[in-house]
């Protein structure tokens, strides 16, 4: 069976690997590298509930039942959410910390010093799991402008959930010659164990470690921006040089943590013989009686018609360009002409939590960004009455509407849960015999 996957973000790459594990022939079609480098690189399942008496979520699986009735998590189902998150943990064993046996969120520091819940914790962030009476040294770098150490420390000291003691320092450490402005990617490449000059990279890691050892005090945990190499092993070798626990903090995009996870998934796809075709765009589909038989794919030099048996569509929503809004303010999905639903204000469950400044415009913007495709429990798209539109098209990730992953911290759960649900439905005995 030939499976086409549209999109190379977390949902697309994960669905491709899951389908390959079922023995299908899988091809990924994507215009670019997807959005994983725009994410924090953590495994978010559900961090916040809208308008609840306690909006911060401790146990995400329990909190799912408190989401609005039209939230896609209810169609995906808790078993598929659990299976998808566990698949992700096992697919990146050298990336994640130990399994979360308590089914509870862990709280990490954000790039601005807020207390941020997440479900799966990268190994390089694990030492930074926040708890009462924790002493923190927040380390900024003079040459890296996207990590305001003083602001982060001040905000952590004001945290209501934990009683923390944080202090900030800014070190003079350029990972790239004498440059005064160095990006996270430049630092990561020059500190990496896979650098073209391993000896030079090793000396840079030792220099950074010595600066930290000369600064840290007894009992402190060091928080540094996430830039310790593109290979997860680089951080482990660096940690051994430092005389105190060290934790990376996700920074603003491009995210080094997200890039590491992306690289692992892409390499896994290549090893599994998943065909990834970049710089191409799926334009439209040929279908009959609710079954798609071919895709028209634009690539350099022309347009191909590709015969397929099923489609796992993870092309994203408005922010990815997969949805278009015309001059009449109608939103349309481009490839399969699927109806896109925008929740009415009363149904979003988010209105009271929106910031008061420019309240009306913010409400409207977030409502539009919550637009998406409605699906049934198999992730097949449905119309307003719940009638299935295609039998062999499955919609994944941010295509699904009536949710706000950026506010809920549910992006990874949405991607992985829908991917798992779709692939299980695709491989079900009922479908195989139909």
C-alpha angles and dihedrals in degrees: 000000000000114000123192118203117197114206135024102227124111094287094048099045093043093048090048092054093044091051091047089053087059089057099255126143103247132194123181118209116197140159093212144347098297128239105291093108087058092059129082090247092238125120103251117188104162123332106164137028120211117245095348123145087246106027095183110089121221100173109030097190091056092045093055089080089062095058120107114280094248095052111124091233088075091058093042092050131214095267091058091045090053093046094047094050092046090049089054092050092051093043090059103035095158092048105053130064121238119311117283099242095170093058086228133131120253118220120228134174116261127219088269098042100260120139105256124194121216136164105214114043123203113236090240091058098042097095088057095063101135124237138157119291091015116155115215135190109199109202122201125183122228092222095046110074099183099074112068099195097183093051091046093051093046092051093047090052088055094048112134098201097057136028101234136171113209133171129183135221132176116214129202102235123138116188091197117053114277097328115144096208118044126173126223090249091054091050092047094051094047095046095043123117086224092058116133088244104043093178093055091046090050091053090050091052090049091050092051092047091051090052090053094046090053092051108038121092128215114285096016127128114214120228115198131172114268102261105109099126136302090258114073090220090066092069092049091053090047094049089057089061095054123081095216138046112283128200130183120228118211111247134203115289137324084062116206090198090052090047092053092052091046092051091051092051093047092049090048090052091052092048090050090050096246107161110230114193114190131188092039135109131210104229105180145333137242113223143165129193093353096310123110113219103173144012128217107225124190116211136157107304101015151331124293129201107221121198112222140172098208141359129222101198114202098151094130131228138271096326092054095048094246090117121054128203115208130206090272089058092249116145119216136181108234110213107042098019090239119175113255117211125207113200118238113245095254092054099052097076089213106087099098093049096057116110114263096234109099087349099177095050092046091051091052094046094050092044090054092047088054089062115121151133120293117228140184125234091283091055091247112142118255136191128238092283093050095255113149112245101193130020097205104035118093122190119214143185121345092005086080113089139207093063138087109215092179091058100035095042089230102127099115093042091052092049098044098038093051092044092052093046092049096048092047090051091047091053096042117127091237091059093042091056096041 
